[in-house]
Amino acid sequence: RPEKGEKMADGPGICQRIVQVVFEYDTPRIVHIKNKKVGLINRVIQLGIIGYVIGWVFVYKKGYQDFGDIVSSVSTKLKGVAYPNRSDIDPALNRVWDIAGLVVPPQQRDGFFIMTNMIITPDQSQGTCAEAPWAGGNLTCTDTDTSNCPAGQIELTGNGMFTGKCASFDNETQTCEIQGWCPVEQQDNPPSPGVLEDAKEFTVLLKNTISFPLFNFTKRNILDEYDPDYLKNCRFNNSDPVDKYCPIIKLDTMVKEANQNFTKLAEQGGIIGISITWDCNLDYSSSHCLPKYSFSRLDKADSKVSPGYNFRYARYYKQNNIDYRTLIKAYGIRFDVVVSGRAGKFNIIPTTMNIGSGLALLGVATILCDIVVLYVLKKKYFYQEKKYMMVDDDDDLRPLTFQLFAKPAKKMSGKYEELEEDPTINQHRGAGPKYGS
């Protein structure tokens, strides 16, 4: 701080400094550094970037293509006949079962359900009867104690409305009497093993039509070149180079491909996912655009609470002017079909963009090498001096940092300079600290 009465040294004012900063221009200075370590680092990084652009972006990710999303529709057709022929089940279940009775509903969107086990309660009609003990809540009662059966109350998990009386469910159990469809189901658990275990031999024909609107491309999984006789007799086999494209698949094959056991699955039911994947390169012939099938179980196989898959439905009829129904609790396997995929085709726009991005990435090599040269190497101060320079009035060259005593660099031209290694670069003339160490 100047003494009292002493004038401050003249210097640029604030406005002048702002103008200098605003109208300042930076241009890269090219310095050729002959250093094996730095050169090796530079080439390794460049090769890595080039390998990434060619191998990952263009070969693996097909960065030269434009990609379109898939639009798909799926329909299914099942065939099969089963006959349980067992003595340990209800005689009403020992009959010939075909697709018309086992596929419920007959058609559904993107999937199908096949019944493999069941509890059938025939000839139900409106009346009064004993509620099932497992229907929910405390339903036990006696002829003298019906406190658990208030008249007019409905148990939401039950089968009807309480009448306020007690009735015999079987020879040992008395439960609340209800008004509803009677008699109620007489068992809580389905037969074991499943009634229709033989359904594993049933087959399903998957009809899948896909399109890629961006490329005006449409195709089916049932190929036009298929021979009609082959299509009738082929069965899907994932390990066969030809049959792995067959659209007719046995139910047991799908369950095995999902690493499940059909016998166990048929007892309580479950959900199997069918995945059809189309990965098409439209730069080649359309014959190379083929589906890939895979299978997995979608529900939790080892669930302790409410395992499997089941639901109830009824078939109604009228006899002697009285409404009857047959109640069926169906256990089975639901197959959900999921179609995914994309198509790619050469387009100059993504190709040019990815090439430009790759060239821009090469600048990373320069940045990393600058960090090594200017902040890591022992001669970093010398390189900093050569890297940064301020030019005033187009002719006054003054380094921003101090001058080092070194062997003069080989001059090339105004903006370019070539540096060679000098073993005495860090030696200061006379006593003093060693720079760059």
PDB file of N, CA and C in Angstrom, residues 227-298:
ATOM      1  N   ASP A 227     -43.326 -76.627 -46.069  1.00  0.00           N
ATOM      2  CA  ASP A 227     -44.126 -77.636 -46.748  1.00  0.00           C
ATOM      3  C   ASP A 227     -45.320 -77.993 -45.859  1.00  0.00           C
ATOM      4  N   PRO A 228     -46.559 -78.078 -46.406  1.00  0.00           N
ATOM      5  CA  PRO A 228     -47.730 -78.381 -45.577  1.00  0.00           C
ATOM      6  C   PRO A 228     -47.584 -79.666 -44.771  1.00  0.00           C
ATOM      7  N   ASP A 229     -46.959 -80.688 -45.351  1.00  0.00           N
ATOM      8  CA  ASP A 229     -46.763 -81.943 -44.619  1.00  0.00           C
ATOM      9  C   ASP A 229     -45.804 -81.764 -43.452  1.00  0.00           C
ATOM     10  N   TYR A 230     -44.772 -80.958 -43.650  1.00  0.00           N
ATOM     11  CA  TYR A 230     -43.834 -80.710 -42.561  1.00  0.00           C
ATOM     12  C   TYR A 230     -44.529 -79.983 -41.418  1.00  0.00           C
ATOM     13  N   LEU A 231     -45.359 -79.003 -41.745  1.00  0.00           N
ATOM     14  CA  LEU A 231     -46.031 -78.218 -40.715  1.00  0.00           C
ATOM     15  C   LEU A 231     -46.986 -79.073 -39.889  1.00  0.00           C
ATOM     16  N   LYS A 232     -47.577 -80.084 -40.490  1.00  0.00           N
ATOM     17  CA  LYS A 232     -48.494 -80.949 -39.750  1.00  0.00           C
ATOM     18  C   LYS A 232     -47.766 -81.852 -38.763  1.00  0.00           C
ATOM     19  N   ASN A 233     -46.559 -82.242 -39.111  1.00  0.00           N
ATOM     20  CA  ASN A 233     -45.855 -83.253 -38.314  1.00  0.00           C
ATOM     21  C   ASN A 233     -44.710 -82.695 -37.466  1.00  0.00           C
ATOM     22  N   CYS A 234     -44.299 -81.455 -37.684  1.00  0.00           N
ATOM     23  CA  CYS A 234     -43.143 -80.947 -36.942  1.00  0.00           C
ATOM     24  C   CYS A 234     -43.528 -80.621 -35.507  1.00  0.00           C
ATOM     25  N   ARG A 235     -42.552 -80.679 -34.616  1.00  0.00           N
ATOM     26  CA  ARG A 235     -42.702 -80.287 -33.224  1.00  0.00           C
ATOM     27  C   ARG A 235     -41.480 -79.461 -32.834  1.00  0.00           C
ATOM     28  N   PHE A 236     -41.732 -78.426 -32.079  1.00  0.00           N
ATOM     29  CA  PHE A 236     -40.643 -77.530 -31.681  1.00  0.00           C
ATOM     30  C   PHE A 236     -39.570 -78.281 -30.909  1.00  0.00           C
ATOM     31  N   ASN A 237     -38.301 -78.044 -31.286  1.00  0.00           N
ATOM     32  CA  ASN A 237     -37.148 -78.631 -30.601  1.00  0.00           C
ATOM     33  C   ASN A 237     -36.040 -77.582 -30.631  1.00  0.00           C
ATOM     34  N   ASN A 238     -35.746 -77.015 -29.492  1.00  0.00           N
ATOM     35  CA  ASN A 238     -34.812 -75.889 -29.426  1.00  0.00           C
ATOM     36  C   ASN A 238     -33.388 -76.262 -29.809  1.00  0.00           C
ATOM     37  N   SER A 239     -33.059 -77.546 -29.769  1.00  0.00           N
ATOM     38  CA  SER A 239     -31.705 -77.981 -30.087  1.00  0.00           C
ATOM     39  C   SER A 239     -31.549 -78.406 -31.542  1.00  0.00           C
ATOM     40  N   ASP A 240     -32.620 -78.394 -32.302  1.00  0.00           N
ATOM     41  CA  ASP A 240     -32.572 -78.785 -33.712  1.00  0.00           C
ATOM     42  C   ASP A 240     -32.515 -77.534 -34.580  1.00  0.00           C
ATOM     43  N   PRO A 241     -31.596 -77.458 -35.537  1.00  0.00           N
ATOM     44  CA  PRO A 241     -31.451 -76.237 -36.343  1.00  0.00           C
ATOM     45  C   PRO A 241     -32.667 -75.916 -37.208  1.00  0.00           C
ATOM     46  N   VAL A 242     -33.502 -76.917 -37.511  1.00  0.00           N
ATOM     47  CA  VAL A 242     -34.695 -76.694 -38.326  1.00  0.00           C
ATOM     48  C   VAL A 242     -35.944 -76.604 -37.449  1.00  0.00           C
ATOM     49  N   ASP A 243     -36.115 -77.580 -36.549  1.00  0.00           N
ATOM     50  CA  ASP A 243     -37.334 -77.637 -35.735  1.00  0.00           C
ATOM     51  C   ASP A 243     -37.406 -76.548 -34.672  1.00  0.00           C
ATOM     52  N   LYS A 244     -36.318 -75.805 -34.447  1.00  0.00           N
ATOM     53  CA  LYS A 244     -36.401 -74.728 -33.457  1.00  0.00           C
ATOM     54  C   LYS A 244     -37.240 -73.553 -33.958  1.00  0.00           C
ATOM     55  N   TYR A 245     -37.611 -73.589 -35.231  1.00  0.00           N
ATOM     56  CA  TYR A 245     -38.507 -72.575 -35.779  1.00  0.00           C
ATOM     57  C   TYR A 245     -39.921 -73.108 -35.998  1.00  0.00           C
ATOM     58  N   CYS A 246     -40.179 -74.372 -35.632  1.00  0.00           N
ATOM     59  CA  CYS A 246     -41.504 -74.956 -35.800  1.00  0.00           C
ATOM     60  C   CYS A 246     -42.482 -74.269 -34.845  1.00  0.00           C
ATOM     61  N   PRO A 247     -43.631 -73.786 -35.332  1.00  0.00           N
ATOM     62  CA  PRO A 247     -44.574 -73.052 -34.473  1.00  0.00           C
ATOM     63  C   PRO A 247     -45.503 -73.950 -33.671  1.00  0.00           C
ATOM     64  N   ILE A 248     -45.407 -75.280 -33.834  1.00  0.00           N
ATOM     65  CA  ILE A 248     -46.243 -76.220 -33.081  1.00  0.00           C
ATOM     66  C   ILE A 248     -45.425 -76.755 -31.912  1.00  0.00           C
ATOM     67  N   ILE A 249     -45.896 -76.509 -30.680  1.00  0.00           N
ATOM     68  CA  ILE A 249     -45.099 -76.811 -29.490  1.00  0.00           C
ATOM     69  C   ILE A 249     -45.930 -77.637 -28.507  1.00  0.00           C
ATOM     70  N   LYS A 250     -45.346 -78.704 -27.978  1.00  0.00           N
ATOM     71  CA  LYS A 250     -45.996 -79.490 -26.920  1.00  0.00           C
ATOM     72  C   LYS A 250     -45.970 -78.691 -25.615  1.00  0.00           C
ATOM     73  N   LEU A 251     -47.050 -78.818 -24.841  1.00  0.00           N
ATOM     74  CA  LEU A 251     -47.096 -78.112 -23.562  1.00  0.00           C
ATOM     75  C   LEU A 251     -45.978 -78.577 -22.640  1.00  0.00           C
ATOM     76  N   ASP A 252     -45.685 -79.872 -22.656  1.00  0.00           N
ATOM     77  CA  ASP A 252     -44.622 -80.401 -21.799  1.00  0.00           C
ATOM     78  C   ASP A 252     -43.271 -79.818 -22.195  1.00  0.00           C
ATOM     79  N   THR A 253     -43.052 -79.587 -23.489  1.00  0.00           N
ATOM     80  CA  THR A 253     -41.791 -78.999 -23.942  1.00  0.00           C
ATOM     81  C   THR A 253     -41.626 -77.593 -23.389  1.00  0.00           C
ATOM     82  N   MET A 254     -42.691 -76.807 -23.419  1.00  0.00           N
ATOM     83  CA  MET A 254     -42.604 -75.435 -22.905  1.00  0.00           C
ATOM     84  C   MET A 254     -42.317 -75.423 -21.406  1.00  0.00           C
ATOM     85  N   VAL A 255     -42.958 -76.337 -20.670  1.00  0.00           N
ATOM     86  CA  VAL A 255     -42.738 -76.388 -19.219  1.00  0.00           C
ATOM     87  C   VAL A 255     -41.314 -76.827 -18.907  1.00  0.00           C
ATOM     88  N   LYS A 256     -40.795 -77.795 -19.660  1.00  0.00           N
ATOM     89  CA  LYS A 256     -39.417 -78.243 -19.436  1.00  0.00           C
ATOM     90  C   LYS A 256     -38.420 -77.139 -19.794  1.00  0.00           C
ATOM     91  N   GLU A 257     -38.688 -76.398 -20.877  1.00  0.00           N
ATOM     92  CA  GLU A 257     -37.791 -75.294 -21.251  1.00  0.00           C
ATOM     93  C   GLU A 257     -37.772 -74.218 -20.175  1.00  0.00           C
ATOM     94  N   ALA A 258     -38.849 -74.138 -19.389  1.00  0.00           N
ATOM     95  CA  ALA A 258     -38.908 -73.183 -18.274  1.00  0.00           C
ATOM     96  C   ALA A 258     -38.350 -73.787 -16.987  1.00  0.00           C
ATOM     97  N   ASN A 259     -37.729 -74.970 -17.091  1.00  0.00           N
ATOM     98  CA  ASN A 259     -37.121 -75.661 -15.939  1.00  0.00           C
ATOM     99  C   ASN A 259     -38.151 -75.999 -14.862  1.00  0.00           C
ATOM    100  N   GLN A 260     -39.326 -76.470 -15.299  1.00  0.00           N
ATOM    101  CA  GLN A 260     -40.383 -76.862 -14.380  1.00  0.00           C
ATOM    102  C   GLN A 260     -40.808 -78.296 -14.672  1.00  0.00           C
ATOM    103  N   ASN A 261     -41.517 -78.901 -13.690  1.00  0.00           N
ATOM    104  CA  ASN A 261     -42.040 -80.257 -13.836  1.00  0.00           C
ATOM    105  C   ASN A 261     -43.536 -80.182 -14.099  1.00  0.00           C
ATOM    106  N   PHE A 262     -43.975 -80.798 -15.193  1.00  0.00           N
ATOM    107  CA  PHE A 262     -45.374 -80.657 -15.585  1.00  0.00           C
ATOM    108  C   PHE A 262     -46.302 -81.286 -14.549  1.00  0.00           C
ATOM    109  N   THR A 263     -45.939 -82.424 -13.979  1.00  0.00           N
ATOM    110  CA  THR A 263     -46.806 -83.098 -13.000  1.00  0.00           C
ATOM    111  C   THR A 263     -47.072 -82.202 -11.796  1.00  0.00           C
ATOM    112  N   LYS A 264     -46.021 -81.565 -11.259  1.00  0.00           N
ATOM    113  CA  LYS A 264     -46.195 -80.664 -10.115  1.00  0.00           C
ATOM    114  C   LYS A 264     -46.970 -79.417 -10.509  1.00  0.00           C
ATOM    115  N   LEU A 265     -46.670 -78.914 -11.683  1.00  0.00           N
ATOM    116  CA  LEU A 265     -47.331 -77.688 -12.128  1.00  0.00           C
ATOM    117  C   LEU A 265     -48.809 -77.927 -12.392  1.00  0.00           C
ATOM    118  N   ALA A 266     -49.147 -79.107 -12.885  1.00  0.00           N
ATOM    119  CA  ALA A 266     -50.544 -79.397 -13.231  1.00  0.00           C
ATOM    120  C   ALA A 266     -51.429 -79.493 -11.991  1.00  0.00           C
ATOM    121  N   GLU A 267     -50.875 -79.824 -10.837  1.00  0.00           N
ATOM    122  CA  GLU A 267     -51.689 -80.003  -9.638  1.00  0.00           C
ATOM    123  C   GLU A 267     -52.265 -78.690  -9.120  1.00  0.00           C
ATOM    124  N   GLN A 268     -51.424 -77.671  -8.952  1.00  0.00           N
ATOM    125  CA  GLN A 268     -51.870 -76.394  -8.399  1.00  0.00           C
ATOM    126  C   GLN A 268     -51.976 -75.289  -9.448  1.00  0.00           C
ATOM    127  N   GLY A 269     -51.413 -75.533 -10.618  1.00  0.00           N
ATOM    128  CA  GLY A 269     -51.444 -74.511 -11.658  1.00  0.00           C
ATOM    129  C   GLY A 269     -50.276 -73.555 -11.572  1.00  0.00           C
ATOM    130  N   GLY A 270     -50.168 -72.695 -12.550  1.00  0.00           N
ATOM    131  CA  GLY A 270     -49.085 -71.714 -12.597  1.00  0.00           C
ATOM    132  C   GLY A 270     -49.165 -70.906 -13.879  1.00  0.00           C
ATOM    133  N   ILE A 271     -48.188 -70.026 -14.068  1.00  0.00           N
ATOM    134  CA  ILE A 271     -48.152 -69.146 -15.236  1.00  0.00           C
ATOM    135  C   ILE A 271     -46.804 -69.309 -15.930  1.00  0.00           C
ATOM    136  N   ILE A 272     -46.850 -69.638 -17.207  1.00  0.00           N
ATOM    137  CA  ILE A 272     -45.650 -69.804 -18.022  1.00  0.00           C
ATOM    138  C   ILE A 272     -45.616 -68.702 -19.073  1.00  0.00           C
ATOM    139  N   GLY A 273     -44.462 -68.072 -19.211  1.00  0.00           N
ATOM    140  CA  GLY A 273     -44.286 -67.023 -20.215  1.00  0.00           C
ATOM    141  C   GLY A 273     -43.647 -67.573 -21.475  1.00  0.00           C
ATOM    142  N   ILE A 274     -44.224 -67.237 -22.612  1.00  0.00           N
ATOM    143  CA  ILE A 274     -43.673 -67.596 -23.922  1.00  0.00           C
ATOM    144  C   ILE A 274     -43.153 -66.311 -24.552  1.00  0.00           C
ATOM    145  N   SER A 275     -41.861 -66.250 -24.763  1.00  0.00           N
ATOM    146  CA  SER A 275     -41.255 -65.048 -25.336  1.00  0.00           C
ATOM    147  C   SER A 275     -40.839 -65.336 -26.776  1.00  0.00           C
ATOM    148  N   ILE A 276     -41.349 -64.523 -27.697  1.00  0.00           N
ATOM    149  CA  ILE A 276     -40.966 -64.618 -29.110  1.00  0.00           C
ATOM    150  C   ILE A 276     -40.191 -63.348 -29.452  1.00  0.00           C
ATOM    151  N   THR A 277     -38.930 -63.519 -29.817  1.00  0.00           N
ATOM    152  CA  THR A 277     -38.047 -62.384 -30.079  1.00  0.00           C
ATOM    153  C   THR A 277     -37.662 -62.354 -31.549  1.00  0.00           C
ATOM    154  N   TRP A 278     -37.836 -61.185 -32.150  1.00  0.00           N
ATOM    155  CA  TRP A 278     -37.436 -60.965 -33.539  1.00  0.00           C
ATOM    156  C   TRP A 278     -36.313 -59.930 -33.546  1.00  0.00           C
ATOM    157  N   ASP A 279     -35.131 -60.345 -33.958  1.00  0.00           N
ATOM    158  CA  ASP A 279     -33.995 -59.437 -34.086  1.00  0.00           C
ATOM    159  C   ASP A 279     -33.549 -59.497 -35.540  1.00  0.00           C
ATOM    160  N   CYS A 280     -33.994 -58.536 -36.339  1.00  0.00           N
ATOM    161  CA  CYS A 280     -33.862 -58.617 -37.795  1.00  0.00           C
ATOM    162  C   CYS A 280     -32.895 -57.568 -38.328  1.00  0.00           C
ATOM    163  N   ASN A 281     -31.971 -58.031 -39.175  1.00  0.00           N
ATOM    164  CA  ASN A 281     -31.063 -57.150 -39.897  1.00  0.00           C
ATOM    165  C   ASN A 281     -31.551 -57.088 -41.335  1.00  0.00           C
ATOM    166  N   LEU A 282     -32.241 -56.018 -41.681  1.00  0.00           N
ATOM    167  CA  LEU A 282     -32.871 -55.914 -42.997  1.00  0.00           C
ATOM    168  C   LEU A 282     -31.890 -55.536 -44.094  1.00  0.00           C
ATOM    169  N   ASP A 283     -30.603 -55.415 -43.745  1.00  0.00           N
ATOM    170  CA  ASP A 283     -29.592 -55.277 -44.791  1.00  0.00           C
ATOM    171  C   ASP A 283     -29.379 -56.603 -45.517  1.00  0.00           C
ATOM    172  N   TYR A 284     -29.816 -57.692 -44.887  1.00  0.00           N
ATOM    173  CA  TYR A 284     -29.752 -59.006 -45.506  1.00  0.00           C
ATOM    174  C   TYR A 284     -31.138 -59.396 -46.015  1.00  0.00           C
ATOM    175  N   SER A 285     -31.236 -60.589 -46.600  1.00  0.00           N
ATOM    176  CA  SER A 285     -32.503 -61.085 -47.122  1.00  0.00           C
ATOM    177  C   SER A 285     -33.502 -61.298 -45.978  1.00  0.00           C
ATOM    178  N   SER A 286     -34.798 -61.197 -46.282  1.00  0.00           N
ATOM    179  CA  SER A 286     -35.839 -61.387 -45.274  1.00  0.00           C
ATOM    180  C   SER A 286     -35.840 -62.813 -44.722  1.00  0.00           C
ATOM    181  N   SER A 287     -35.222 -63.747 -45.425  1.00  0.00           N
ATOM    182  CA  SER A 287     -35.161 -65.127 -44.937  1.00  0.00           C
ATOM    183  C   SER A 287     -34.295 -65.257 -43.691  1.00  0.00           C
ATOM    184  N   HIS A 288     -33.463 -64.238 -43.416  1.00  0.00           N
ATOM    185  CA  HIS A 288     -32.633 -64.253 -42.215  1.00  0.00           C
ATOM    186  C   HIS A 288     -33.376 -63.691 -41.003  1.00  0.00           C
ATOM    187  N   CYS A 289     -34.559 -63.135 -41.223  1.00  0.00           N
ATOM    188  CA  CYS A 289     -35.356 -62.584 -40.121  1.00  0.00           C
ATOM    189  C   CYS A 289     -36.232 -63.695 -39.566  1.00  0.00           C
ATOM    190  N   LEU A 290     -35.796 -64.312 -38.463  1.00  0.00           N
ATOM    191  CA  LEU A 290     -36.461 -65.493 -37.912  1.00  0.00           C
ATOM    192  C   LEU A 290     -36.736 -65.293 -36.415  1.00  0.00           C
ATOM    193  N   PRO A 291     -37.800 -65.917 -35.895  1.00  0.00           N
ATOM    194  CA  PRO A 291     -38.138 -65.753 -34.471  1.00  0.00           C
ATOM    195  C   PRO A 291     -37.275 -66.646 -33.585  1.00  0.00           C
ATOM    196  N   LYS A 292     -37.125 -66.223 -32.345  1.00  0.00           N
ATOM    197  CA  LYS A 292     -36.442 -67.020 -31.334  1.00  0.00           C
ATOM    198  C   LYS A 292     -37.395 -67.203 -30.166  1.00  0.00           C
ATOM    199  N   TYR A 293     -37.630 -68.481 -29.777  1.00  0.00           N
ATOM    200  CA  TYR A 293     -38.580 -68.802 -28.707  1.00  0.00           C
ATOM    201  C   TYR A 293     -37.822 -69.081 -27.411  1.00  0.00           C
ATOM    202  N   SER A 294     -38.369 -68.581 -26.312  1.00  0.00           N
ATOM    203  CA  SER A 294     -37.832 -68.892 -24.982  1.00  0.00           C
ATOM    204  C   SER A 294     -38.999 -68.945 -24.001  1.00  0.00           C
ATOM    205  N   PHE A 295     -38.780 -69.650 -22.867  1.00  0.00           N
ATOM    206  CA  PHE A 295     -39.872 -69.914 -21.937  1.00  0.00           C
ATOM    207  C   PHE A 295     -39.378 -69.717 -20.513  1.00  0.00           C
ATOM    208  N   SER A 296     -40.279 -69.251 -19.638  1.00  0.00           N
ATOM    209  CA  SER A 296     -39.933 -69.046 -18.226  1.00  0.00           C
ATOM    210  C   SER A 296     -41.209 -69.088 -17.394  1.00  0.00           C
ATOM    211  N   ARG A 297     -41.050 -69.413 -16.102  1.00  0.00           N
ATOM    212  CA  ARG A 297     -42.198 -69.382 -15.198  1.00  0.00           C
ATOM    213  C   ARG A 297     -42.320 -67.982 -14.621  1.00  0.00           C
ATOM    214  N   LEU A 298     -43.525 -67.416 -14.682  1.00  0.00           N
ATOM    215  CA  LEU A 298     -43.729 -66.034 -14.274  1.00  0.00           C
ATOM    216  C   LEU A 298     -44.204 -65.887 -12.838  1.00  0.00           C
TER     217      LEU A 298
END
